[in-house]
XYZ file of C-alpha atoms in Angstrom:
353
model
C 37.885 -4.861 -17.441
C 41.149 -6.029 -15.885
C 40.576 -9.820 -16.051
C 38.378 -12.295 -17.904
C 34.624 -11.994 -17.374
C 32.624 -15.251 -17.358
C 28.839 -15.248 -17.409
C 27.845 -18.511 -15.764
C 25.188 -20.788 -17.207
C 21.793 -19.524 -16.062
C 23.045 -15.976 -15.476
C 22.453 -12.899 -17.649
C 24.641 -9.847 -18.227
C 22.830 -6.841 -19.699
C 24.727 -3.841 -21.057
C 22.615 -0.721 -21.522
C 22.736 1.783 -24.425
C 25.749 4.097 -24.513
C 27.964 1.986 -22.226
C 31.692 1.956 -23.057
C 33.611 -1.196 -22.071
C 37.413 -1.232 -22.188
C 39.381 -4.492 -21.887
C 42.918 -4.884 -20.540
C 45.443 -6.696 -22.691
C 44.592 -10.367 -23.219
C 41.252 -10.334 -21.402
C 38.026 -11.758 -22.839
C 34.304 -11.985 -22.157
C 33.003 -15.567 -22.037
C 29.253 -16.104 -21.945
C 28.105 -19.567 -20.890
C 24.871 -17.827 -19.886
C 23.177 -14.931 -21.696
C 24.750 -11.719 -22.970
C 22.384 -8.877 -23.833
C 23.949 -5.802 -25.443
C 21.144 -3.299 -25.866
C 22.656 -0.512 -27.933
C 20.405 1.547 -30.152
C 20.918 3.269 -33.492
C 21.458 6.564 -31.667
C 23.352 5.199 -28.649
C 25.793 2.424 -29.462
C 27.608 0.213 -26.955
C 31.398 0.193 -27.452
C 33.933 -2.595 -26.786
C 37.613 -1.734 -27.164
C 41.087 -1.640 -25.667
C 41.901 -0.162 -22.258
C 45.179 1.121 -23.647
C 45.420 4.890 -24.211
C 47.022 4.028 -27.567
C 44.914 1.100 -28.808
C 46.388 -1.422 -31.213
C 44.753 -4.260 -33.156
C 44.628 -7.385 -31.002
C 45.046 -5.609 -27.641
C 42.386 -7.749 -25.951
C 40.948 -11.222 -26.550
C 37.398 -11.551 -27.817
C 33.793 -12.408 -26.933
C 32.884 -16.098 -26.678
C 29.214 -17.132 -26.739
C 28.569 -20.714 -25.631
C 24.882 -20.463 -24.799
C 21.578 -19.283 -26.156
C 19.278 -16.304 -26.100
C 21.962 -13.660 -26.679
C 21.051 -10.264 -28.143
C 23.809 -8.099 -29.648
C 22.409 -4.747 -30.796
C 24.387 -1.761 -32.099
C 27.793 -2.745 -30.754
C 31.024 -1.089 -31.959
C 33.609 -3.872 -31.617
C 37.247 -2.732 -31.795
C 40.884 -3.658 -31.038
C 40.269 -7.382 -30.353
C 42.329 -10.437 -31.304
C 39.262 -12.112 -32.764
C 35.579 -11.523 -33.364
C 32.705 -13.485 -31.821
C 33.374 -17.216 -31.414
C 31.566 -20.080 -29.701
C 29.911 -23.479 -29.939
C 26.399 -24.719 -29.217
C 25.205 -21.145 -29.550
C 21.510 -20.784 -30.322
C 18.707 -18.232 -30.629
C 21.248 -15.431 -30.928
C 20.781 -12.238 -32.930
C 23.131 -9.514 -34.153
C 21.634 -6.221 -35.282
C 23.798 -3.195 -36.043
C 27.139 -4.840 -35.196
C 30.028 -2.637 -36.350
C 33.316 -4.576 -36.602
C 35.477 -2.671 -39.046
C 39.206 -2.508 -39.510
C 40.619 -2.414 -35.973
C 41.010 -6.100 -35.095
C 44.157 -8.209 -35.474
C 45.162 -9.133 -39.007
C 44.131 -12.774 -38.460
C 40.751 -12.033 -36.873
C 37.565 -13.586 -38.193
C 34.227 -11.880 -37.692
C 31.510 -14.234 -36.391
C 32.434 -17.916 -36.025
C 29.993 -20.322 -34.351
C 29.930 -24.088 -34.761
C 27.283 -26.717 -33.982
C 24.757 -23.967 -33.362
C 21.330 -22.928 -34.628
C 19.080 -19.921 -35.103
C 21.851 -17.363 -35.564
C 20.554 -14.192 -37.200
C 22.883 -11.435 -38.430
C 21.361 -8.314 -39.934
C 22.112 -4.659 -40.591
C 25.760 -5.179 -39.642
C 29.168 -4.094 -40.995
C 32.123 -6.484 -40.836
C 35.601 -5.907 -42.236
C 38.363 -8.075 -40.758
C 41.584 -9.638 -42.016
C 41.048 -13.358 -41.409
C 39.719 -16.239 -43.477
C 36.063 -15.219 -43.353
C 33.698 -12.600 -42.010
C 30.931 -15.063 -41.100
C 31.486 -18.803 -40.594
C 28.578 -20.937 -39.402
C 29.416 -24.654 -39.849
C 26.776 -27.147 -38.660
C 24.531 -24.195 -37.845
C 20.988 -24.477 -39.185
C 17.991 -22.141 -39.367
C 20.241 -19.103 -39.579
C 20.477 -15.961 -41.693
C 22.822 -13.199 -42.856
C 20.834 -10.291 -44.265
C 21.120 -6.586 -45.133
C 24.762 -6.442 -44.041
C 27.951 -4.982 -45.511
C 30.996 -7.251 -45.607
C 34.348 -6.024 -46.916
C 37.736 -7.692 -47.117
C 39.957 -10.009 -49.138
C 39.033 -13.149 -47.196
C 41.224 -16.121 -48.067
C 38.348 -18.624 -47.770
C 35.054 -16.768 -48.223
C 33.242 -13.702 -46.967
C 30.309 -15.868 -45.821
C 30.779 -19.608 -45.242
C 28.231 -22.219 -44.168
C 28.831 -25.973 -44.190
C 26.256 -28.607 -43.200
C 23.978 -25.709 -42.308
C 20.453 -26.254 -43.564
C 17.486 -23.901 -43.837
C 19.646 -20.812 -44.137
C 19.066 -17.452 -45.799
C 21.731 -15.136 -47.239
C 19.883 -12.118 -48.518
C 20.474 -8.489 -49.551
C 24.109 -8.221 -48.463
C 26.904 -6.184 -50.052
C 30.188 -8.114 -50.293
C 33.275 -6.232 -51.492
C 37.059 -6.191 -51.146
C 37.690 -9.068 -53.554
C 37.390 -12.112 -51.254
C 38.572 -15.422 -52.728
C 34.943 -16.561 -52.687
C 31.970 -14.345 -51.941
C 29.556 -16.935 -50.522
C 30.465 -20.581 -49.875
C 27.684 -22.974 -48.857
C 28.385 -26.724 -48.786
C 26.451 -29.873 -47.859
C 23.321 -27.989 -46.856
C 19.633 -28.165 -47.784
C 16.956 -25.539 -48.371
C 19.408 -22.676 -48.757
C 18.244 -19.342 -50.166
C 20.789 -16.845 -51.608
C 19.038 -13.793 -53.008
C 19.586 -10.101 -53.828
C 23.259 -9.986 -52.812
C 25.824 -7.730 -54.499
C 29.191 -9.485 -54.678
C 32.600 -8.307 -55.890
C 34.804 -11.397 -55.620
C 38.118 -12.703 -56.863
C 37.601 -16.303 -58.017
C 34.086 -17.548 -57.135
C 31.011 -15.421 -56.564
C 28.725 -18.089 -55.072
C 30.040 -21.626 -54.495
C 27.113 -23.837 -53.437
C 27.815 -27.540 -54.003
C 25.739 -30.394 -52.584
C 22.757 -28.211 -51.666
C 19.403 -29.819 -52.584
C 16.519 -27.377 -53.069
C 18.891 -24.448 -53.468
C 17.488 -21.090 -54.609
C 19.867 -18.453 -56.052
C 17.929 -15.447 -57.328
C 18.613 -11.834 -58.319
C 22.247 -11.584 -57.210
C 24.730 -9.213 -58.865
C 28.230 -10.695 -59.165
C 31.425 -9.133 -60.533
C 34.524 -11.314 -60.806
C 38.075 -9.937 -60.858
C 40.214 -13.109 -60.908
C 43.369 -11.387 -59.680
C 44.858 -14.372 -57.848
C 44.108 -17.408 -60.056
C 43.911 -15.913 -63.575
C 41.749 -18.861 -64.739
C 38.812 -21.133 -63.897
C 36.677 -18.383 -62.397
C 33.073 -19.182 -61.495
C 30.105 -16.874 -61.017
C 27.653 -19.378 -59.497
C 28.553 -23.027 -58.902
C 25.716 -25.451 -58.127
C 27.192 -28.923 -58.578
C 25.126 -31.753 -57.089
C 22.243 -29.433 -56.227
C 19.085 -31.351 -57.069
C 16.156 -29.121 -58.056
C 18.202 -25.921 -57.800
C 16.704 -22.699 -59.151
C 19.024 -19.998 -60.547
C 17.008 -17.013 -61.717
C 17.478 -13.326 -62.475
C 21.174 -13.076 -61.598
C 23.520 -10.571 -63.251
C 27.083 -11.908 -63.564
C 30.095 -10.220 -65.160
C 33.351 -12.122 -65.620
C 36.896 -10.813 -65.556
C 39.258 -10.288 -68.474
C 41.546 -13.174 -67.404
C 38.952 -15.818 -67.946
C 40.488 -18.982 -69.410
C 38.270 -21.988 -68.547
C 35.708 -19.740 -66.888
C 32.059 -20.571 -66.223
C 29.510 -18.006 -65.102
C 26.869 -20.579 -64.112
C 28.256 -24.068 -63.594
C 26.850 -27.423 -62.599
C 28.860 -29.479 -65.045
C 29.623 -32.135 -62.385
C 25.922 -32.968 -62.003
C 26.342 -36.442 -63.523
C 23.990 -39.167 -62.222
C 21.721 -36.637 -60.506
C 18.327 -37.232 -62.055
C 16.578 -34.073 -60.887
C 17.666 -31.131 -63.021
C 18.234 -27.474 -62.345
C 16.338 -24.479 -63.662
C 18.430 -21.621 -65.088
C 16.277 -18.702 -66.205
C 16.336 -14.960 -66.869
C 20.009 -14.434 -66.016
C 22.215 -11.756 -67.623
C 25.694 -13.139 -68.219
C 28.653 -11.187 -69.569
C 31.925 -12.986 -70.148
C 34.792 -10.544 -69.642
C 36.127 -9.572 -73.037
C 39.712 -10.544 -73.826
C 39.563 -9.371 -77.437
C 42.434 -7.059 -78.393
C 40.657 -4.221 -80.202
C 43.963 -2.643 -81.257
C 45.303 -5.710 -83.067
C 41.846 -7.108 -83.857
C 42.729 -10.468 -82.389
C 42.671 -12.522 -79.202
C 45.821 -12.759 -77.052
C 48.039 -15.782 -77.632
C 47.830 -16.876 -73.977
C 46.876 -15.873 -70.455
C 49.397 -16.497 -67.657
C 47.880 -17.921 -64.466
C 48.999 -17.685 -60.817
C 51.439 -20.604 -61.230
C 53.106 -19.034 -64.234
C 51.484 -21.428 -66.692
C 50.514 -20.018 -70.047
C 46.990 -21.020 -71.042
C 45.123 -20.209 -74.210
C 41.965 -18.175 -73.609
C 39.749 -21.121 -74.529
C 36.930 -23.216 -73.068
C 34.785 -20.292 -71.977
C 31.201 -21.198 -71.119
C 28.589 -18.806 -69.849
C 26.376 -21.712 -68.783
C 27.785 -25.220 -68.340
C 25.332 -27.802 -67.028
C 24.323 -31.459 -66.905
C 20.755 -32.722 -66.830
C 19.021 -29.337 -66.816
C 15.297 -29.164 -66.332
C 14.974 -25.775 -68.021
C 17.233 -23.097 -69.526
C 15.314 -20.095 -70.796
C 15.162 -16.307 -70.950
C 18.889 -15.793 -70.406
C 20.856 -12.971 -72.057
C 24.474 -13.864 -72.803
C 27.345 -11.748 -74.105
C 30.492 -13.723 -74.899
C 33.762 -13.272 -76.800
C 35.606 -16.483 -77.458
C 38.641 -17.704 -79.358
C 37.871 -21.407 -79.731
C 36.384 -24.400 -77.903
C 33.876 -22.120 -76.224
C 30.114 -21.809 -76.068
C 27.390 -19.635 -74.622
C 25.496 -22.703 -73.350
C 27.065 -26.126 -72.928
C 24.682 -28.955 -71.945
C 25.835 -32.469 -71.043
C 23.630 -35.552 -70.717
C 20.229 -33.899 -70.907
C 17.837 -36.575 -69.634
C 14.335 -37.271 -70.990
C 14.859 -34.603 -73.646
C 14.122 -31.932 -71.059
C 17.064 -29.571 -71.614
C 14.893 -26.755 -72.845
C 16.319 -23.570 -74.337
C 13.234 -21.594 -75.295
C 13.174 -17.814 -75.607
C 16.961 -17.643 -75.326
C 18.672 -14.430 -76.355
C 22.360 -14.728 -77.274
C 24.369 -11.588 -77.956
C 27.772 -12.315 -79.449
C 30.592 -9.925 -80.223
């Protein structure tokens, strides 16, 4: 490909299994019509640089501005950016492989004002702010995919994107946030494995949110305080069930499940059957806690105010297993403003060191 390719509205470009496409420097593929890439598990399609010595960012990227696209088993290499576009709809990715060869600022899949975007069985590892970003994109899903990288915003980000599913993904590489969903409704986040830096799942302002059976490990390398496993502030009727969360060892002011800003929301959350382990900061040699923890700004904070669960107006808290070391001003469960006497804590198992 020696110059830009544009698929006009109403037209379709189909690329058959096993086809290798090489792009000259700076060229892109822009689909205002339909792009069908029909690779198979045994015969991938390949996009990459025309250069005999390919470098990250050699060519532009693929832009999808229409609907009905099918991207199956594509190896996507050497580009400046991943897939971008607007008003994209009814588009599926299955078996996309976008790992390690793009420019250092590349994002993975970035569509805005779109709908019905389905990403499954894919591997994404890029150096930009996020692997998947779907703002104002409803009825979409990211499932059974592997996402690696230290993303500065989040590995998966959705804002104002309702009726979405994020299910059975593996997120690694210590992104700043694993999953970030904001101002959405009817979001389901289940069975993901997340190794993150500061926040595992950040899901504020999401009525009817369901967060079940995720495994989250926090490392807190960059901030050194205020880590969060699952955040569900202003999420009326949220359900948080069966998650396994392990905090870091630099955990001043940390919360593993947090909706402590839920004030004035009169429909509570349900927090059940979670296994929560606050990262131990106890000095076993000196049989004491450290005097302070130094954060990313150089401030020295006491390892205090640790809360495995911090919530306002809960509907039910039950069946959770909590392991926590704390120095002072800390608690396994901290409940604020429980309304109608409904902050239940039945069958609660607390394991304290």
